[in-house]
Each structure stands twice: as C-alpha cells, then as structure tokens.
Short mmCIF file of C-alpha atoms and ligand atoms in Angstrom, two decimals:
data_model
loop_
_atom_site.label_atom_id
_atom_site.label_comp_id
_atom_site.label_asym_id
_atom_site.label_seq_id
_atom_site.Cartn_x
_atom_site.Cartn_y
_atom_site.Cartn_z
CA UNK A 1 129.27 127.30 111.87
CA UNK A 2 129.62 125.11 108.52
CA UNK A 3 128.84 127.28 105.48
CA UNK A 4 125.99 125.32 102.86
CA UNK A 5 125.10 125.55 99.85
CA UNK A 6 121.17 124.76 98.88
CA UNK A 7 120.66 123.90 94.86
CA UNK A 8 117.48 123.36 93.08
CA UNK A 9 115.35 125.44 95.14
CA UNK A 10 112.74 126.85 95.02
CA UNK A 11 112.41 130.26 97.23
CA UNK A 12 108.79 130.64 97.97
CA UNK A 13 107.75 128.94 95.23
CA UNK A 14 109.38 131.24 92.67
CA UNK A 15 111.46 129.56 89.90
CA UNK A 16 114.57 126.92 91.13
CA UNK A 17 118.19 128.93 92.12
CA UNK A 18 120.84 128.31 94.19
CA UNK A 19 121.20 129.82 97.51
CA UNK A 20 124.34 129.98 99.60
CA UNK A 21 124.71 130.00 103.65
CA UNK A 22 127.75 131.29 104.86
CA UNK A 23 127.93 131.84 108.92
CA UNK A 24 124.35 131.34 109.38
CA UNK A 25 123.38 134.01 106.95
CA UNK A 26 121.85 133.34 103.25
CA UNK A 27 124.97 135.07 101.06
CA UNK A 28 125.76 136.31 97.40
CA UNK A 29 128.13 134.01 97.15
CA UNK A 30 129.27 129.74 98.22
CA UNK A 31 132.01 130.33 101.11
CA UNK A 32 134.96 127.75 99.80
CA UNK A 33 134.52 124.47 100.60
CA UNK A 34 130.57 124.80 101.53
CA UNK A 35 128.43 121.40 101.59
CA UNK A 36 125.93 121.77 98.86
CA UNK A 37 122.56 120.40 99.68
CA UNK A 38 120.45 118.98 96.27
CA UNK A 39 116.34 120.31 97.64
CA UNK A 40 115.57 118.50 94.09
CA UNK A 41 113.27 122.18 93.91
CA UNK A 42 111.35 122.36 96.68
CA UNK A 43 109.81 124.97 98.40
CA UNK A 44 111.25 126.82 100.66
CA UNK A 45 110.10 128.82 102.89
CA UNK A 46 111.25 130.67 106.34
CA UNK A 47 111.00 128.75 109.50
CA UNK A 48 107.47 128.62 110.99
CA UNK A 49 106.72 130.38 113.77
CA UNK A 50 104.63 129.55 116.97
CA UNK A 51 103.71 132.48 118.29
CA UNK A 52 100.97 131.45 120.96
CA UNK A 53 101.53 127.87 122.47
CA UNK A 54 101.52 126.74 126.28
CA UNK A 55 104.99 124.30 126.69
CA UNK A 56 104.98 123.96 130.57
CA UNK A 57 101.88 121.54 129.93
CA UNK A 58 101.33 119.32 127.63
CA UNK A 59 101.24 115.51 128.11
CA UNK A 60 103.87 114.56 125.09
CA UNK A 61 105.16 111.02 126.04
CA UNK A 62 102.79 110.23 128.90
CA UNK A 63 99.85 107.80 128.85
CA UNK A 64 96.54 108.86 127.48
CA UNK A 65 94.71 111.45 129.79
CA UNK A 66 91.00 110.67 129.84
CA UNK A 67 89.47 114.15 129.83
CA UNK A 68 86.70 114.20 132.10
CA UNK A 69 86.54 117.99 132.23
CA UNK A 70 83.50 120.62 133.36
CA UNK A 71 82.90 122.67 130.00
CA UNK A 72 84.14 126.18 131.87
CA UNK A 73 86.67 128.21 131.45
CA UNK A 74 87.53 128.00 135.10
CA UNK A 75 86.59 124.42 135.25
CA UNK A 76 89.99 123.51 132.70
CA UNK A 77 92.36 125.65 134.99
CA UNK A 78 90.51 124.75 138.81
CA UNK A 79 91.33 121.36 136.91
CA UNK A 80 94.37 121.32 135.85
CA UNK A 81 96.02 122.47 138.87
CA UNK A 82 94.94 119.90 140.18
CA UNK A 83 95.79 117.29 137.66
CA UNK A 84 99.67 118.78 137.37
CA UNK A 85 100.71 116.99 140.89
CA UNK A 86 98.22 114.00 140.64
CA UNK A 87 100.39 113.46 136.98
CA UNK A 88 103.50 114.67 138.71
CA UNK A 89 104.03 117.51 135.39
CA UNK A 90 107.82 118.01 134.79
CA UNK A 91 107.38 121.77 133.08
CA UNK A 92 111.12 120.67 132.24
CA UNK A 93 110.34 117.31 130.51
CA UNK A 94 107.39 118.50 129.06
CA UNK A 95 108.90 121.99 127.76
CA UNK A 96 111.37 119.68 125.57
CA UNK A 97 108.86 117.31 124.13
CA UNK A 98 107.23 119.87 122.78
CA UNK A 99 110.02 121.53 122.18
CA UNK A 100 111.26 118.96 119.91
CA UNK A 101 108.30 118.40 118.67
CA UNK A 102 107.47 121.43 117.50
CA UNK A 103 111.19 121.62 115.28
CA UNK A 104 110.86 117.94 113.97
CA UNK A 105 107.33 120.25 111.87
CA UNK A 106 109.93 123.42 110.68
CA UNK A 107 109.30 125.32 113.69
CA UNK A 108 112.04 127.91 114.69
CA UNK A 109 110.45 130.47 117.18
CA UNK A 110 108.55 129.96 119.48
CA UNK A 111 106.46 132.37 121.87
CA UNK A 112 104.95 130.26 125.27
CA UNK A 113 102.97 131.48 127.79
CA UNK A 114 103.86 129.65 130.93
CA UNK A 115 101.71 129.56 134.24
CA UNK A 116 102.67 131.75 137.48
CA UNK A 117 100.27 130.78 140.52
CA UNK A 118 100.32 130.42 144.05
CA UNK A 119 99.94 126.28 143.49
CA UNK A 120 103.11 126.18 141.08
CA UNK A 121 104.62 129.21 141.63
CA UNK A 122 107.90 129.94 139.17
CA UNK A 123 108.81 125.56 138.67
CA UNK A 124 106.95 125.91 134.82
CA UNK A 125 108.66 129.23 134.12
CA UNK A 126 111.94 127.79 135.47
CA UNK A 127 111.13 124.25 133.50
CA UNK A 128 110.52 126.57 129.88
CA UNK A 129 114.24 128.30 131.08
CA UNK A 130 116.11 125.24 131.05
CA UNK A 131 114.78 124.07 127.82
CA UNK A 132 115.48 126.89 126.89
CA UNK A 133 118.89 126.70 127.43
CA UNK A 134 119.08 123.25 126.90
CA UNK A 135 117.39 123.40 122.81
CA UNK A 136 119.24 126.69 121.92
CA UNK A 137 120.94 126.36 118.21
CA UNK A 138 117.84 123.83 117.46
CA UNK A 139 114.97 126.32 118.42
CA UNK A 140 114.70 130.17 120.16
CA UNK A 141 112.41 130.23 122.83
CA UNK A 142 110.94 133.73 124.58
CA UNK A 143 108.52 133.19 127.43
CA UNK A 144 105.82 135.07 128.59
CA UNK A 145 104.63 135.50 132.25
CA UNK A 146 100.74 134.48 132.48
CA UNK A 147 98.92 134.65 135.27
CA UNK A 148 96.47 131.48 134.22
CA UNK A 149 94.79 131.24 137.65
CA UNK A 150 94.53 135.38 138.04
CA UNK A 151 95.93 137.88 139.45
CA UNK A 152 93.05 139.32 141.48
CA UNK A 153 91.32 136.02 142.06
CA UNK A 154 94.14 134.49 143.92
CA UNK A 155 96.20 136.77 145.99
CA UNK A 156 100.50 136.24 145.33
CA UNK A 157 100.45 136.03 142.03
CA UNK A 158 101.39 139.33 140.81
CA UNK A 159 104.57 139.10 143.04
CA UNK A 160 105.34 136.12 141.32
CA UNK A 161 104.32 137.20 137.84
CA UNK A 162 107.28 140.09 138.98
CA UNK A 163 109.41 137.66 139.77
CA UNK A 164 109.25 135.54 136.64
CA UNK A 165 109.97 138.92 134.96
CA UNK A 166 112.55 139.49 137.20
CA UNK A 167 114.16 136.18 136.00
CA UNK A 168 113.71 137.08 132.47
CA UNK A 169 110.63 136.28 131.29
CA UNK A 170 110.65 138.47 128.46
CA UNK A 171 106.36 139.04 128.12
CA UNK A 172 104.19 140.13 130.63
CA UNK A 173 100.86 138.10 129.93
CA UNK A 174 97.04 138.63 131.01
CA UNK A 175 94.13 136.47 131.18
CA UNK A 176 89.85 137.26 130.69
CA UNK A 177 89.78 140.77 133.01
CA UNK A 178 86.26 140.61 133.36
CA UNK A 179 85.47 137.55 132.31
CA UNK A 180 87.79 135.02 134.59
CA UNK A 181 89.02 138.08 136.64
CA UNK A 182 85.63 139.94 137.70
CA UNK A 183 87.88 142.89 138.18
CA UNK A 184 89.05 144.84 134.74
CA UNK A 185 90.62 147.68 135.93
CA UNK A 186 92.82 145.71 138.67
CA UNK A 187 93.45 142.89 136.28
CA UNK A 188 94.94 145.49 133.69
CA UNK A 189 96.44 148.16 135.72
CA UNK A 190 98.34 145.13 137.31
CA UNK A 191 99.66 143.86 134.19
CA UNK A 192 100.71 147.45 132.61
CA UNK A 193 101.93 147.94 135.81
CA UNK A 194 104.11 145.14 135.80
CA UNK A 195 105.36 145.88 132.05
CA UNK A 196 105.80 149.66 132.71
CA UNK A 197 108.58 148.61 135.70
CA UNK A 198 110.14 145.74 133.70
CA UNK A 199 109.83 147.44 130.03
CA UNK A 200 107.88 144.66 128.58
CA UNK A 201 105.78 144.26 126.28
CA UNK A 202 102.07 142.39 127.24
CA UNK A 203 100.35 139.58 125.67
CA UNK A 204 96.92 139.51 126.76
CA UNK A 205 94.79 136.14 126.51
CA UNK A 206 91.42 137.73 125.83
CA UNK A 207 88.79 134.83 125.14
CA UNK A 208 85.93 137.15 126.32
CA UNK A 209 82.98 137.90 123.69
CA UNK A 210 81.52 139.88 122.22
CA UNK A 211 80.65 142.92 124.01
CA UNK A 212 82.35 141.70 127.60
CA UNK A 213 85.54 141.42 124.85
CA UNK A 214 85.57 144.50 123.10
CA UNK A 215 84.74 145.93 127.06
CA UNK A 216 88.29 144.56 128.31
CA UNK A 217 89.35 145.12 123.97
CA UNK A 218 88.66 148.75 124.99
CA UNK A 219 90.30 148.80 128.03
CA UNK A 220 93.24 147.26 126.53
CA UNK A 221 94.12 150.17 124.23
CA UNK A 222 93.17 152.74 126.90
CA UNK A 223 96.03 151.68 129.22
CA UNK A 224 98.35 150.93 125.47
CA UNK A 225 97.89 154.65 124.32
CA UNK A 226 98.15 156.03 128.67
CA UNK A 227 101.72 154.18 128.77
CA UNK A 228 102.89 155.40 124.66
CA UNK A 229 102.95 151.35 124.57
CA UNK A 230 102.27 151.30 120.82
CA UNK A 231 103.34 148.67 118.97
CA UNK A 232 104.08 146.80 121.75
CA UNK A 233 100.95 145.05 123.42
CA UNK A 234 99.50 141.99 121.67
CA UNK A 235 95.88 140.43 122.18
CA UNK A 236 95.46 136.52 121.91
CA UNK A 237 92.76 134.92 120.67
CA UNK A 238 90.50 138.57 120.31
CA UNK A 239 87.71 136.20 119.50
CA UNK A 240 85.47 139.22 119.97
CA UNK A 241 86.60 140.52 116.73
CA UNK A 242 84.54 138.08 115.25
CA UNK A 243 81.72 138.79 116.40
CA UNK A 244 78.67 139.72 114.39
CA UNK A 245 78.16 143.12 114.68
CA UNK A 246 81.06 144.10 112.25
CA UNK A 247 80.32 148.05 111.62
CA UNK A 248 81.85 147.70 116.06
CA UNK A 249 84.91 145.66 115.34
CA UNK A 250 85.06 148.13 112.31
CA UNK A 251 85.59 150.28 114.72
CA UNK A 252 88.09 148.29 116.95
CA UNK A 253 89.88 147.52 113.91
CA UNK A 254 90.91 151.17 113.45
CA UNK A 255 91.89 151.64 116.64
CA UNK A 256 94.46 148.26 117.25
CA UNK A 257 95.89 149.70 113.86
CA UNK A 258 96.28 153.17 114.81
CA UNK A 259 97.88 152.31 117.85
CA UNK A 260 99.89 149.36 116.63
CA UNK A 261 98.01 146.74 118.81
CA UNK A 262 99.23 142.92 117.59
CA UNK A 263 96.62 140.07 117.83
CA UNK A 264 97.37 136.43 117.59
CA UNK A 265 95.04 133.79 116.67
CA UNK A 266 94.61 130.62 117.16
CA UNK A 267 91.58 129.53 114.75
CA UNK A 268 90.10 127.36 116.65
CA UNK A 269 86.83 125.17 115.64
CA UNK A 270 84.72 125.85 118.82
CA UNK A 271 84.87 129.97 118.60
CA UNK A 272 84.38 132.89 116.48
CA UNK A 273 87.87 134.37 115.55
CA UNK A 274 89.70 137.58 114.42
CA UNK A 275 89.12 137.34 109.92
CA UNK A 276 92.32 137.58 108.92
CA UNK A 277 91.39 139.64 105.60
CA UNK A 278 90.72 142.50 108.02
CA UNK A 279 93.14 142.57 110.10
CA UNK A 280 94.87 142.54 106.80
CA UNK A 281 93.70 145.46 105.01
CA UNK A 282 93.82 146.87 107.70
CA UNK A 283 97.56 146.62 108.18
CA UNK A 284 97.46 144.86 111.97
CA UNK A 285 100.09 142.70 112.07
CA UNK A 286 98.65 139.26 112.54
CA UNK A 287 100.38 135.88 114.00
CA UNK A 288 99.26 132.78 115.19
CA UNK A 289 99.93 129.90 117.64
CA UNK A 290 98.61 126.54 117.44
CA UNK A 291 98.02 126.94 121.55
CA UNK A 292 97.88 124.45 124.02
CA UNK A 293 98.21 120.92 122.71
CA UNK A 294 97.57 117.18 123.82
CA UNK A 295 97.16 118.44 127.41
CA UNK A 296 94.32 118.29 130.19
CA UNK A 297 92.46 121.70 128.09
CA UNK A 298 91.64 119.24 125.43
CA UNK A 299 92.87 116.03 123.49
CA UNK A 300 94.47 117.71 119.86
CA UNK A 301 97.02 119.35 118.17
CA UNK A 302 100.79 118.80 116.85
CA UNK A 303 102.47 121.56 116.88
CA UNK A 304 102.43 121.75 113.37
CA UNK A 305 102.26 124.96 111.77
CA UNK A 306 102.30 124.68 108.82
CA UNK A 307 98.48 122.52 109.40
CA UNK A 308 97.38 125.39 111.35
CA UNK A 309 97.73 127.34 108.41
CA UNK A 310 94.99 125.61 106.56
CA UNK A 311 92.79 126.11 110.00
CA UNK A 312 93.30 129.39 109.78
CA UNK A 313 92.18 129.03 106.00
CA UNK A 314 89.26 126.78 106.72
CA UNK A 315 88.09 129.55 109.94
CA UNK A 316 88.61 132.50 107.29
CA UNK A 317 86.83 130.95 104.07
CA UNK A 318 89.70 131.17 102.30
CA UNK A 319 89.97 129.39 99.11
CA UNK A 320 91.74 131.77 96.26
CA UNK A 321 96.16 131.07 95.98
CA UNK A 322 96.73 134.60 97.10
CA UNK A 323 94.22 133.71 100.67
CA UNK A 324 95.69 130.48 101.36
CA UNK A 325 99.36 132.18 101.18
CA UNK A 326 98.51 135.11 103.60
CA UNK A 327 97.33 131.78 106.40
CA UNK A 328 100.96 131.01 105.56
CA UNK A 329 102.41 134.80 106.22
CA UNK A 330 100.70 134.65 108.59
CA UNK A 331 102.61 131.70 110.56
CA UNK A 332 105.81 132.67 109.15
CA UNK A 333 106.22 136.82 108.83
CA UNK A 334 103.19 137.72 110.61
CA UNK A 335 104.44 136.29 114.32
CA UNK A 336 108.07 137.19 113.50
CA UNK A 337 107.55 140.08 113.18
CA UNK A 338 104.95 140.80 116.08
CA UNK A 339 107.91 138.91 117.80
CA UNK A 340 110.81 141.62 117.23
CA UNK A 341 112.80 138.65 115.12
CA UNK A 342 116.44 140.10 113.71
CA UNK A 343 117.13 138.54 110.20
CA UNK A 344 113.94 136.71 109.48
CA UNK A 345 113.44 135.82 105.83
CA UNK A 346 115.24 134.44 102.36
CA UNK A 347 117.09 137.67 101.50
CA UNK A 348 120.73 138.05 101.67
CA UNK A 349 121.89 138.78 105.43
CA UNK A 350 118.83 136.89 107.20
CA UNK A 351 119.78 133.92 109.54
CA UNK A 352 118.89 130.91 107.77
CA UNK A 353 116.34 129.38 109.38
CA UNK A 354 114.13 128.24 107.28
CA UNK A 355 112.40 124.74 105.87
CA UNK A 356 112.25 122.78 103.12
CA UNK A 357 108.27 122.07 102.16
CA UNK A 358 106.52 119.80 100.14
CA UNK A 359 104.53 121.02 97.12
CA UNK A 360 104.03 122.51 93.37
CA UNK A 361 102.98 125.66 95.09
CA UNK A 362 102.39 127.15 98.75
CA UNK A 363 99.30 126.34 98.60
CA UNK A 364 99.72 123.40 98.62
CA UNK A 365 102.20 122.74 100.46
CA UNK A 366 99.66 124.19 103.60
CA UNK A 367 96.82 121.86 102.49
CA UNK A 368 98.79 118.56 102.50
CA UNK A 369 101.78 119.45 104.96
CA UNK A 370 103.90 117.14 103.68
CA UNK A 371 106.26 115.75 106.69
CA UNK A 372 109.11 119.14 106.40
CA UNK A 373 112.32 116.99 104.32
CA UNK A 374 114.56 119.49 105.74
CA UNK A 375 114.10 122.18 108.70
CA UNK A 376 117.69 125.23 109.24
CA UNK A 377 118.57 127.61 112.27
CA UNK A 378 121.09 129.62 111.73
CA UNK A 379 121.86 127.47 108.96
CA UNK A 380 122.66 124.03 110.78
CA UNK A 381 119.46 120.88 110.28
CA UNK A 382 117.42 120.77 113.15
CA UNK A 383 114.96 118.35 111.69
CA UNK A 384 115.13 115.32 108.00
CA UNK A 385 112.45 114.11 107.02
CA UNK A 386 109.78 115.11 109.75
CA UNK A 387 112.09 114.10 112.47
CA UNK A 388 113.74 116.13 114.80
CA UNK A 389 118.09 115.23 115.02
CA UNK A 390 118.31 114.66 118.39
CA UNK A 391 116.20 112.68 120.51
CA UNK A 392 112.76 114.25 123.54
CA UNK A 393 113.21 112.64 126.11
ZN1 LIG B 1 96.51 131.01 125.47
#
C-alpha cells in the first residue's frame, strides 16, 4: 500500500493544511518517500455513502428502455420480473456498471438491496457478490436480501431468503407488510425470524403512507423490542413520517429514538418524506440513498450522493448553510454510522476513504456537485476528474 501526503487540502472546508496517509489510514506524520498530491485548496470530505440502492437492476449500458409501466407499486414489481427475462438482464454486469458509476461520483461504500424471488431465485445475489469480489479495494458493498415480489404472496421466497443469508447477504430486507403483502404479521414475523436465525440486522422498505405506515412501523418497533434488536433495525423510505399529523409522527419519532431504529431516506419528489431536521433533533440516525437508478421503475438517477444531498435539502426546505451541511452529513457519516463502517472519517487513524470536492464551502460543493477531482479508497485513487480508474464492462 502506498503512502501519500495530500498538500493544501481543506478537511470539511477548514483552512488549508497537509494530511498524511500511511498504509491506507490517516496518520500524524508522512511516511518516507510518500507520494505528494497537491489538492489545490480543495475541500476533502469522507467517502460518500450510498446506503440505499439496487445494484442488480439498473439498465445502465443497455439501449434506452421505453417505460410504459402502470402506476401502482405492484405494476412496477410484476413488470420488472418479466422485463429482466426479455432484456436478458445480467445482475453481475449491471451491478458492476452501477458500482463503477458510484465510484466515479465519490462513493466508497454501498448498501444494496438485491431481489430474491421464486422466478430469478438467487441470481441477483450471486451477481452482486461477484461484482463485490471484483471491485474489492475500490468500493465496499453490503447486500440486503430483498423479497421485492413478496414472501407471503409468493411461497418459497422465505426459503430463498434463508439461502441468501446463509450465502453471505449481510441483512434481511422486507417490504410493505400491509400494502404489498396484505399480511403484516406473517411478513414481519418471517423477516425477524430470519434475522434472529442468522444474527443479522434488518432493513425494511416501507412505502406505506399515513396510518397504514404508522401501523406497520409500530409492528416493526414491537418486534425490535421483543428481540432486543435495538440499533440493528433500519426503515427505508419511511414515507409515513412525512405525514401531515405531526403530533402522531412526534410520538413515533420518540419510539424510534428510544429503540435506536434508523431511517434511510431517498428523498423522492413523488412522496412525503421523513423530515430530517426532526429526525436529527431526536437523535435518530439517518442515512440516504439514490434508490434504484435508470431501471424499469423510472428513468432517473446517476448514483451521485452529493446530488442526493441536494435533493434532501430541497425536499426538506434546507436553505441555511448548517442545514445543507446536515444533508451532506446524512450522505456521509449518517449512512456510515448505520452501516457500522469501521474507521470512517478524516481523523488520524481513520481509513483514508475520502473525496476531493469542488466549492468554496461544503454547501457550495453540495449545490454544484461538480465532477469529483479525486476519490480515494484506503488511500488509493479510485477516480479522477469524475471518471473511475477502471472501465465499466
Ligand atoms: Zn429501494
């Protein structure tokens, strides 16, 4: 592992200084013969954390997909299962393309939900695992076994989820226990039984809004308490926390905080979103992700977590610099804390996973999200001027 000195660099926008990297970690002093990189006074931030995406299903690199999918969640789910066959989608290739794009944007860690269903079985998990191995050293990838098409509605899926977890998926996923599964008890009991059996954390997609979402969330909280899984459960999307009835939501915030249940927001324009300042005020760990990008669900997304910080700002009416910095914190240290990433940050001793960004201040870096000058993973350069050091397949 090479050693480096980053000269004339501004950690988190602080005055310019020199930072030393020795054997992949920040160090107090330079190693002899260290490579010197002039950072030109640019801001250094820790690696961007993509804490909610779907690596197995983007259509990157394929001809444009003409989207004529129906409006309901189930329309998108059923369409996708079919289209994966007609397009011959290879989760190994697609996940590599997607992860390389993420690296080019300054991402150093990804949590990816990966479909497990009775049609495609474990092909997605195997494909993303192959990419994870291939890109080791460039980016860390964490896999959530995700029953996208339901477990209660598709018998045999729970057994495949069990296999995925035995194969090495790190987390148990879940999806709308009421709206999608029509069986909240069955779905959540299965999710938490798998978590207990494998000793793995949980990250559940919860799109349900208002009272339906509150009900499911309370069922998730109850099971978290019953199994002593405080700190090991995350709820993705959590649109029901963006509901109009703030008094009810405030009680939920208290319960989430008390049981250290984390929230992962994707800050979409199309649904109510959890209000990140309220989550922050309650001490609820919050991370973020781009969700699926360029897939059969929708044509948008480019895997840029600096741009996602801007979306969080726009959806939450964050205008002050300290508020925009909160959005960036969610896309960096918030996600890192939820994913329990060891040695994250810019302090001495931390792993040198970091990004040189353009801008006078952190807020300007977020709103302009210009191409990243340099991206480092354990002190090695993984992208320059917005391009990953390896080519996508
Ligand atoms: Zn998702």
